[in-house]
Backbone as a chain_set.jsonl record, in Angstrom:
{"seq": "XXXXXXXXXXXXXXXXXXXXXXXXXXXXXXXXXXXXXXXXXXXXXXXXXXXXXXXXXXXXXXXXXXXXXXXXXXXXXXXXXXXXXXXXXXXXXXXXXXXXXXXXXXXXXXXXXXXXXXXXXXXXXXXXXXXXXXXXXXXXXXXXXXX", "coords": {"N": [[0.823, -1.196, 0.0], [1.78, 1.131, 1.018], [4.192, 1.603, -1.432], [1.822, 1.94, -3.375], [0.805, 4.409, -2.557], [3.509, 5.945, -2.505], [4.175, 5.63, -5.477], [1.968, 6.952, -6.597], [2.183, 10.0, -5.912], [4.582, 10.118, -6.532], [3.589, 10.264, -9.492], [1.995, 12.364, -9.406], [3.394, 14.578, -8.557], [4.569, 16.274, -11.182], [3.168, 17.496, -12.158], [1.744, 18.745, -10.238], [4.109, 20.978, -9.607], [4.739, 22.51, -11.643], [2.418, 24.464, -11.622], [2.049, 27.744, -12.091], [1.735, 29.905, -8.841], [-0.612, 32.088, -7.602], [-0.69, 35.139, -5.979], [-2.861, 36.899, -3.698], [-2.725, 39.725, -2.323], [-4.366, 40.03, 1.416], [-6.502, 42.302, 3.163], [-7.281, 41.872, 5.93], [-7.87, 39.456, 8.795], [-7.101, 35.848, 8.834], [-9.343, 34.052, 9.231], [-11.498, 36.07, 9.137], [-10.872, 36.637, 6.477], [-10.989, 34.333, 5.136], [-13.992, 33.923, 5.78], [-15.318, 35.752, 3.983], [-14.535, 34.932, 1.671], [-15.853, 32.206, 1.511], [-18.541, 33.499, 1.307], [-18.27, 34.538, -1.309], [-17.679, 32.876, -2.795], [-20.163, 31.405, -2.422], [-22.074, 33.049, -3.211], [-21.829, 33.153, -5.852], [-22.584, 30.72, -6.72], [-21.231, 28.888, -6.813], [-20.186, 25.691, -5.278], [-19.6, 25.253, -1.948], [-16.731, 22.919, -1.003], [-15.121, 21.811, 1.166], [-13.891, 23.367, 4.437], [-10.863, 23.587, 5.591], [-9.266, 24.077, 8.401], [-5.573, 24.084, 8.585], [-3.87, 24.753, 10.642], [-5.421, 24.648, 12.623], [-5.201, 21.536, 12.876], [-2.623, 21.287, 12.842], [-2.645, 21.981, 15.526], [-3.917, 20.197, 17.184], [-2.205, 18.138, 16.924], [-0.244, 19.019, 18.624], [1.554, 20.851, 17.559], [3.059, 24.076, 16.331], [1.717, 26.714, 14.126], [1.343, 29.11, 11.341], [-1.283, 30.952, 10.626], [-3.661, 29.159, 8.655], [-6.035, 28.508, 6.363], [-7.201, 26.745, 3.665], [-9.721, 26.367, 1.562], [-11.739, 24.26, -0.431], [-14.038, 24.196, -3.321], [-16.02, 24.758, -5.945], [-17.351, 24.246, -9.201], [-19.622, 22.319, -11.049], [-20.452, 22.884, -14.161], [-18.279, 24.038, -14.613], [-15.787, 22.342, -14.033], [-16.507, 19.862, -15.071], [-16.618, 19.742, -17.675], [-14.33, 19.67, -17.999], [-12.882, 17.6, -16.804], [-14.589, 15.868, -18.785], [-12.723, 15.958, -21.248], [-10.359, 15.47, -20.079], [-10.226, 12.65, -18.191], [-8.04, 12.559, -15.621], [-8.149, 15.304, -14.881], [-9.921, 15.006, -12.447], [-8.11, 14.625, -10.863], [-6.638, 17.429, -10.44], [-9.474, 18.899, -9.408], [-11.877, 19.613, -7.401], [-11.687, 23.23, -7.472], [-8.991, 24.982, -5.599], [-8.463, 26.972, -2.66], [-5.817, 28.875, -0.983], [-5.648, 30.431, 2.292], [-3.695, 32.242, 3.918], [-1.021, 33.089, 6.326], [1.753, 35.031, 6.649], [4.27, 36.167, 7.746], [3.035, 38.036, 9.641], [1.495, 39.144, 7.109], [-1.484, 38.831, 5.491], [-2.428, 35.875, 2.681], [-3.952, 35.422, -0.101], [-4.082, 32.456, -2.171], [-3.821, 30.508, -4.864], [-3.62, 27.973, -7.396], [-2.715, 28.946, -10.858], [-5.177, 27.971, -13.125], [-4.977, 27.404, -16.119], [-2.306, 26.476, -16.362], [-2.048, 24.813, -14.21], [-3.8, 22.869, -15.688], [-3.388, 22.315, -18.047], [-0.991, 20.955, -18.421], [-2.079, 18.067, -18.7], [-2.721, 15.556, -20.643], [-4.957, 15.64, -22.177], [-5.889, 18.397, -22.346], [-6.307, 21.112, -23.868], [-4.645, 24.341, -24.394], [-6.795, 25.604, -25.94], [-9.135, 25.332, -24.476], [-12.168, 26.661, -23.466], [-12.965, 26.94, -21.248], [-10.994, 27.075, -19.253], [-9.808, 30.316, -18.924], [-12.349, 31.08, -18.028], [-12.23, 29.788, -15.698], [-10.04, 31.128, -14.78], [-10.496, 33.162, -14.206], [-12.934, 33.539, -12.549], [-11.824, 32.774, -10.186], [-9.623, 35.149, -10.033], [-11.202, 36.689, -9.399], [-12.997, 35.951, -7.269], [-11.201, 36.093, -5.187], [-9.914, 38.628, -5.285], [-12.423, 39.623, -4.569], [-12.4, 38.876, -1.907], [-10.549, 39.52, -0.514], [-10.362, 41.786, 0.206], [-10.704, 44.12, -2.121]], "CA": [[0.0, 0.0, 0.0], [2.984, 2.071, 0.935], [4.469, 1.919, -2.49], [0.975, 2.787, -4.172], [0.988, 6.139, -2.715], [4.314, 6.749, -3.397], [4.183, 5.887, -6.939], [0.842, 7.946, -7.042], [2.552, 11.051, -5.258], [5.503, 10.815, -7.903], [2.812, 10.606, -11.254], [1.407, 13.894, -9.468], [4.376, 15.803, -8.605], [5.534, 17.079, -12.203], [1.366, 18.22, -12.311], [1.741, 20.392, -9.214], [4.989, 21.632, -9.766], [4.533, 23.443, -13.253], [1.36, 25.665, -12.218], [2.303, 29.293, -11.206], [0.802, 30.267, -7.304], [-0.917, 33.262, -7.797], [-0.882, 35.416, -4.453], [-3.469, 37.703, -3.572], [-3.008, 40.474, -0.704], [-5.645, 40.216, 1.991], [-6.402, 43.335, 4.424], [-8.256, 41.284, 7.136], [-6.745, 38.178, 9.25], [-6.926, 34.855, 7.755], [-10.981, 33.803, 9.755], [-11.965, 37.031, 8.103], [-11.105, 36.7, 4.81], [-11.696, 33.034, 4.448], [-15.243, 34.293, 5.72], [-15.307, 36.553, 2.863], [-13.82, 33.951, 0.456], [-16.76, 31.291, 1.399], [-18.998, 34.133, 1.173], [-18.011, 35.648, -2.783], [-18.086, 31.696, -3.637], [-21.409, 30.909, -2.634], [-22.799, 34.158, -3.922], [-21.473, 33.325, -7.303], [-23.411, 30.03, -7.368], [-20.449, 27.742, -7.004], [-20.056, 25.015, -4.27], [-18.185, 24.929, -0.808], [-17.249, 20.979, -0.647], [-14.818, 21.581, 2.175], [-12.558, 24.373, 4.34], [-9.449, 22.861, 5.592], [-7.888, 24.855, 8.714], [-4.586, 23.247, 9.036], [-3.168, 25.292, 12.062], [-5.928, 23.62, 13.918], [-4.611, 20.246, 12.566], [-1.141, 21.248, 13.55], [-2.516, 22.297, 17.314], [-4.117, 18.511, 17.157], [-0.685, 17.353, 17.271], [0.872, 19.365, 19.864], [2.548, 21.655, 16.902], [2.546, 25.472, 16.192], [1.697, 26.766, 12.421], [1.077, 29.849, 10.965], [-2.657, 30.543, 10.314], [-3.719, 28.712, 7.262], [-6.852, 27.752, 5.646], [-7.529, 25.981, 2.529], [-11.126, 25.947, 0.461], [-12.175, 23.76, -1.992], [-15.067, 24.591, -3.939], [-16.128, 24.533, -7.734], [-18.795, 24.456, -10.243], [-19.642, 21.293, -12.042], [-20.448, 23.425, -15.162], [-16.888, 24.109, -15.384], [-15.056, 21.203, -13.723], [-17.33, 18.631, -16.162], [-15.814, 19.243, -19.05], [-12.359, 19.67, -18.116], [-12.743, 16.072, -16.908], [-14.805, 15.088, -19.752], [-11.081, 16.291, -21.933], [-9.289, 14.506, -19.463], [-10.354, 12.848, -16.615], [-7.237, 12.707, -15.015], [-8.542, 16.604, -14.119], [-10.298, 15.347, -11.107], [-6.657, 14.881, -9.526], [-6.725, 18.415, -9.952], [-10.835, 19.94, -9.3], [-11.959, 21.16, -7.493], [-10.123, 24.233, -7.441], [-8.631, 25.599, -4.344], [-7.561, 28.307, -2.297], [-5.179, 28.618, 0.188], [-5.492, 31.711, 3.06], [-2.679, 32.121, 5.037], [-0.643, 34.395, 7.166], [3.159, 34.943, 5.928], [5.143, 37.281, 8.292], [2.18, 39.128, 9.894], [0.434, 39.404, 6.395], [-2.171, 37.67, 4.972], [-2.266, 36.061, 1.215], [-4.957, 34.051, -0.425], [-3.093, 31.829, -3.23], [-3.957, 29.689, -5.568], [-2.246, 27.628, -8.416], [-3.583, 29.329, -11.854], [-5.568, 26.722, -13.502], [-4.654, 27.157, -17.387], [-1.027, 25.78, -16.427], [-2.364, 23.458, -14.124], [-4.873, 21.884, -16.347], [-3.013, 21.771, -19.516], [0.35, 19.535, -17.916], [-2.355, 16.91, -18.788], [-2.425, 15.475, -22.141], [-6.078, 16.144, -22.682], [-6.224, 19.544, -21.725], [-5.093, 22.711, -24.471], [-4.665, 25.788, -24.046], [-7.245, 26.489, -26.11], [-10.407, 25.293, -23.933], [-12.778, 27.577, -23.505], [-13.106, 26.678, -19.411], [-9.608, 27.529, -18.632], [-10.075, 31.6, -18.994], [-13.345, 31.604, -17.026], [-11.738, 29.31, -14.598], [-8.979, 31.969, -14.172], [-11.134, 34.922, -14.368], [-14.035, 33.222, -11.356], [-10.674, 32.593, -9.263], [-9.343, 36.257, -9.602], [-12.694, 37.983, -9.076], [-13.326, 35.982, -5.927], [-9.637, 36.599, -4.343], [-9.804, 40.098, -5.121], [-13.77, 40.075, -3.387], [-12.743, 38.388, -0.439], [-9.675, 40.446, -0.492], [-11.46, 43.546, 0.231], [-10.162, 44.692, -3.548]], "C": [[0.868, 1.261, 0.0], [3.318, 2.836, -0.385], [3.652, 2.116, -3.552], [1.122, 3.956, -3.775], [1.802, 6.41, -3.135], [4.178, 7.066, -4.684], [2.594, 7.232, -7.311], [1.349, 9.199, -6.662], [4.193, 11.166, -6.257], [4.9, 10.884, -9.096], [2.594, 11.85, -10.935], [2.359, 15.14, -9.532], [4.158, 16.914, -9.912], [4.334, 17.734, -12.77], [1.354, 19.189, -11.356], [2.945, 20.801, -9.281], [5.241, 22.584, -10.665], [3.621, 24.065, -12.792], [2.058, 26.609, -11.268], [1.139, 28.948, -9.881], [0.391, 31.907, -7.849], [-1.31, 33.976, -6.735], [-1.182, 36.869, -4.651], [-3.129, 38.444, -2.245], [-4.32, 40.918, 0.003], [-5.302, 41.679, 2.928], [-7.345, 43.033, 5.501], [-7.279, 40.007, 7.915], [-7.155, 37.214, 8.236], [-8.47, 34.511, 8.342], [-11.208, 34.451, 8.732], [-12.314, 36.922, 6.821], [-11.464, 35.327, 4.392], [-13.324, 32.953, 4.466], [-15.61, 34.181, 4.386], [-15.329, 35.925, 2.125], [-15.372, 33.301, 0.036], [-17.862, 32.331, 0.682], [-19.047, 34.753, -0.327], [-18.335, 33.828, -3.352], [-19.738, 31.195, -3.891], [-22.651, 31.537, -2.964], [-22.508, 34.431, -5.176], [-22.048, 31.89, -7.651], [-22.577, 28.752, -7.194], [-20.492, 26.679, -5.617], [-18.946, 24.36, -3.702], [-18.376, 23.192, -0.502], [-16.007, 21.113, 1.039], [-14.043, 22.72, 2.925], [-12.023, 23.588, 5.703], [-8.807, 23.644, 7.071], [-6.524, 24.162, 9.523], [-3.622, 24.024, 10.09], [-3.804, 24.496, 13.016], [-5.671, 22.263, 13.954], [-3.677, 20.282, 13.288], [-1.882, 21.083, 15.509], [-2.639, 20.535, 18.055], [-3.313, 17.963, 17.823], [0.377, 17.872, 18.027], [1.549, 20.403, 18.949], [2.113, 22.53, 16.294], [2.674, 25.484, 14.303], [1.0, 27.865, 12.474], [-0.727, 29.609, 10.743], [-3.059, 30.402, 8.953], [-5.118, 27.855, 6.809], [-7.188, 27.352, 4.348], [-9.337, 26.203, 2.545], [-10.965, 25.319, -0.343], [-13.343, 23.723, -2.197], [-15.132, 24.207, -5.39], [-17.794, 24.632, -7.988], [-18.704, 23.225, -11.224], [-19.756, 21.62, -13.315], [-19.109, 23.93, -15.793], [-16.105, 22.903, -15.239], [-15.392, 20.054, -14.935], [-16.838, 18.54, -17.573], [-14.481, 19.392, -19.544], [-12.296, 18.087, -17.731], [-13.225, 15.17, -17.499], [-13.06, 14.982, -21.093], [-10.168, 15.378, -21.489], [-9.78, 13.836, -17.86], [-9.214, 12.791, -15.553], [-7.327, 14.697, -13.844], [-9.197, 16.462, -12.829], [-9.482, 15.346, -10.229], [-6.109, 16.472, -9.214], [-7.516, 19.643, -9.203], [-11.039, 18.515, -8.014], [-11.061, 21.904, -7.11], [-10.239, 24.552, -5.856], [-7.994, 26.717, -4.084], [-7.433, 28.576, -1.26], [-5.511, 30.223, 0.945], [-5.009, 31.285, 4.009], [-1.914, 33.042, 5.346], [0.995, 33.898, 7.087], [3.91, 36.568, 6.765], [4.231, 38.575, 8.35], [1.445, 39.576, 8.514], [0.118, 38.062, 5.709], [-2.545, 37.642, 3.299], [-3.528, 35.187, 1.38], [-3.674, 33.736, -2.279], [-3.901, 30.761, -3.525], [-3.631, 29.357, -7.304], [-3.364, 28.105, -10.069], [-4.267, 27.678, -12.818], [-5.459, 26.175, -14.914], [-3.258, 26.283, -17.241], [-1.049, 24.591, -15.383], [-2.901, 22.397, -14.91], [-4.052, 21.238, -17.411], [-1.441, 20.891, -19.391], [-0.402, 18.52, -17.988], [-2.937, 16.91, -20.378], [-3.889, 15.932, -22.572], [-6.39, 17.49, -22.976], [-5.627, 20.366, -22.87], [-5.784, 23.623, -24.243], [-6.153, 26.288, -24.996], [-9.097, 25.928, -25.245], [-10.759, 26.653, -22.876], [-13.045, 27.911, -21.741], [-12.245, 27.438, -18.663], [-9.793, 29.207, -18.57], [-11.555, 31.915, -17.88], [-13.138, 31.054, -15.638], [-11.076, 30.416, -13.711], [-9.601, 32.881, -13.581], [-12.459, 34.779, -12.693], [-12.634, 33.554, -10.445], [-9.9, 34.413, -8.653], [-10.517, 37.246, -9.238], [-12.905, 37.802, -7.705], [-12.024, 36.012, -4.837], [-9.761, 37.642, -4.106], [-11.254, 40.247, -4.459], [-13.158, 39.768, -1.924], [-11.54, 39.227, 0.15], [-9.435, 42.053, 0.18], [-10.52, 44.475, -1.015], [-11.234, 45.565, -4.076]], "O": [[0.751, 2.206, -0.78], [3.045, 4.008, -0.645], [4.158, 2.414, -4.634], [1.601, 4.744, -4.591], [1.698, 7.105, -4.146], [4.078, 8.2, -5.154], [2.497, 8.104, -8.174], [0.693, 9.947, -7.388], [4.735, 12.231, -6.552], [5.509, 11.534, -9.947], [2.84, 12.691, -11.799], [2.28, 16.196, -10.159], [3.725, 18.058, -9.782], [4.431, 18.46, -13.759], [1.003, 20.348, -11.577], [2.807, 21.554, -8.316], [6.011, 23.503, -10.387], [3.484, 24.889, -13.696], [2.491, 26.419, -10.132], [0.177, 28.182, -9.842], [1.166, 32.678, -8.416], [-2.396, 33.591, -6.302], [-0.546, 37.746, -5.237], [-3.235, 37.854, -1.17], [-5.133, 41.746, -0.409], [-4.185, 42.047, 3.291], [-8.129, 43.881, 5.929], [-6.127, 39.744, 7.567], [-7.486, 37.503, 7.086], [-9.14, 34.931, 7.399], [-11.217, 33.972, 7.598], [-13.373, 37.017, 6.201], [-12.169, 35.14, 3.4], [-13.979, 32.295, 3.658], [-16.016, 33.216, 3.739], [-16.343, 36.1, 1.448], [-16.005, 33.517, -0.997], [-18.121, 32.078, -0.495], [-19.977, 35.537, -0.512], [-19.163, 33.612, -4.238], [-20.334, 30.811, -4.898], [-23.787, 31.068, -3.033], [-22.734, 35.511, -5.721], [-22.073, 31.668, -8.862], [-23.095, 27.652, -7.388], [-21.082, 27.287, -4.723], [-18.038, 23.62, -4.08], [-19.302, 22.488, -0.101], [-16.287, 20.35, 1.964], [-13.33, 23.298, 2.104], [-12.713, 23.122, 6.61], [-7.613, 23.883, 6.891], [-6.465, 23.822, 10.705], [-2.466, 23.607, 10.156], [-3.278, 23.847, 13.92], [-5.88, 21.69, 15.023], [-3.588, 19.573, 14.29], [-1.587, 20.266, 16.381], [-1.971, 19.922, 18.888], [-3.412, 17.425, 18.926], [1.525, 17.441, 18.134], [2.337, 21.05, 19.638], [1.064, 22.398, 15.664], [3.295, 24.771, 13.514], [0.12, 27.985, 13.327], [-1.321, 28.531, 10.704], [-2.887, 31.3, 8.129], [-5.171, 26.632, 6.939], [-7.765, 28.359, 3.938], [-10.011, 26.164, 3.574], [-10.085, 25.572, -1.166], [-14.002, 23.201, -1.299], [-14.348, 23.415, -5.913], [-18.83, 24.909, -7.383], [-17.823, 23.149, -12.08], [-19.214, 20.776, -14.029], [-18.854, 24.164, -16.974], [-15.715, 22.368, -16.276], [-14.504, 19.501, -15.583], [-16.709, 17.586, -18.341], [-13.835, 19.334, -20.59], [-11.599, 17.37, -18.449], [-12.918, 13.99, -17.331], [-12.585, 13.947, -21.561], [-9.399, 14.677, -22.146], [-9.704, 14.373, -16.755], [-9.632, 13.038, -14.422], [-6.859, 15.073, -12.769], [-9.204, 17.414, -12.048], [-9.643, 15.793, -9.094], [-5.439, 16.814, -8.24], [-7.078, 20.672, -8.687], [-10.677, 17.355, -7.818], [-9.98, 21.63, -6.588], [-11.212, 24.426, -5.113], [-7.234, 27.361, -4.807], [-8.345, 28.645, -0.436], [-5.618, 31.179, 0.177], [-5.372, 30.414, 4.799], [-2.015, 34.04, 4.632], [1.416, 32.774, 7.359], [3.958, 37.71, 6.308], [4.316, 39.623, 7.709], [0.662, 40.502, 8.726], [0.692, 37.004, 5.45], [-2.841, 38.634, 2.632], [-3.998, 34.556, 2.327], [-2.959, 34.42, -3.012], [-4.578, 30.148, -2.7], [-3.459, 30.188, -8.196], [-4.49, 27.654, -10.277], [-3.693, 26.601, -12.975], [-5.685, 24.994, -15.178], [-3.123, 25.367, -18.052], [-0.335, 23.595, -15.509], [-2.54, 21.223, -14.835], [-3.983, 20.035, -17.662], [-0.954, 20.282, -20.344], [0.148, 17.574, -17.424], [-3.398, 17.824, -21.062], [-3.87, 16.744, -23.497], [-7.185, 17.718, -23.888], [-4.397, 20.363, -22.907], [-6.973, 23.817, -23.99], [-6.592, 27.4, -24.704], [-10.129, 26.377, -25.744], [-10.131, 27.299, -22.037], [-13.267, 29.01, -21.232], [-12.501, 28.212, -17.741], [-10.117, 29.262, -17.383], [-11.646, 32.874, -17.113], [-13.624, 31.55, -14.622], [-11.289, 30.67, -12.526], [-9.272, 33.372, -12.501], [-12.733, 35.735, -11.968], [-12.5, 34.712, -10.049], [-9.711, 34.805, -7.502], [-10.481, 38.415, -8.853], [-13.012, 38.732, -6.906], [-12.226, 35.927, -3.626], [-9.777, 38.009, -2.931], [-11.261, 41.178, -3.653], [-13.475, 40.427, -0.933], [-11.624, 39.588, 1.324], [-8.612, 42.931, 0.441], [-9.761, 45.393, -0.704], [-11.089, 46.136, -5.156]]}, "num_chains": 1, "name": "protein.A"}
């Protein structure tokens, strides 16, 4: 079992390593704006499947960590036919986005999704998804952002 994950955690690597991080400046703490975040997602129609805060994970275990939450969310109207192209795309959807606190300021980040998507053979540059993908992603960064 061991050496399935690994091998599954080296096919993914050279898939998350190629997409740019794209880092948004928040002017709120990291609660706040992930508020905000949930808040611009689910007022745009899309759906919260989970939020993540891995400081409270760390505390779990006895160990300190910056404040950091993760979202994942999406829209089956977009996700659906990036994994009809390829399904290998659900190793990347839904999309995410990290909010976290980096030397007293706070970013929201997440990996652009045209250079994620298209490191898989199905995927080109020229689907029509990828651009509204980008464009949902920077609208609701910069909302939750207070932009």
């Amino acid at each position: 079992m061991k050496s399935a994950i690994a091998a599954l955690c080296l096919t993914l690597l050279p898939l998350a390593a190629g997409a740019e991080v794209v880092k948004v400046p928040a002017s709120a703490d990291v609660p706040e704006t992930m508020d905000a975040l949930v808040a611009a997602v689910k007022g745009a129609g899309a759906t919260v499947f989970a939020r993540v805060d891995h400081a409270k994970g760390a505390e779990g275990i006895g160990e300190d960590l910056q404040p950091a939450q993760l979202l994942i969310f999406g829209n089956p109207k977009l996700g659906t036919p990036a994994m009809q192209d390829d399904i290998q795309a659900g190793l990347l959807l839904p999309l995410r986005v990290l909010v976290y606190e980096d030397a007293g300021k706070v970013w929201l980040a997440y990996e652009d999704p045209a250079e994620m998507l298209t490191a898989l053979d199905g995927v080109g540059p020229e689907a029509g998804y990828l651009p509204v993908m980008a464009g949902a992603l920077a609208k609701l960064t910069a909302k939750a952002a207070g932009q």
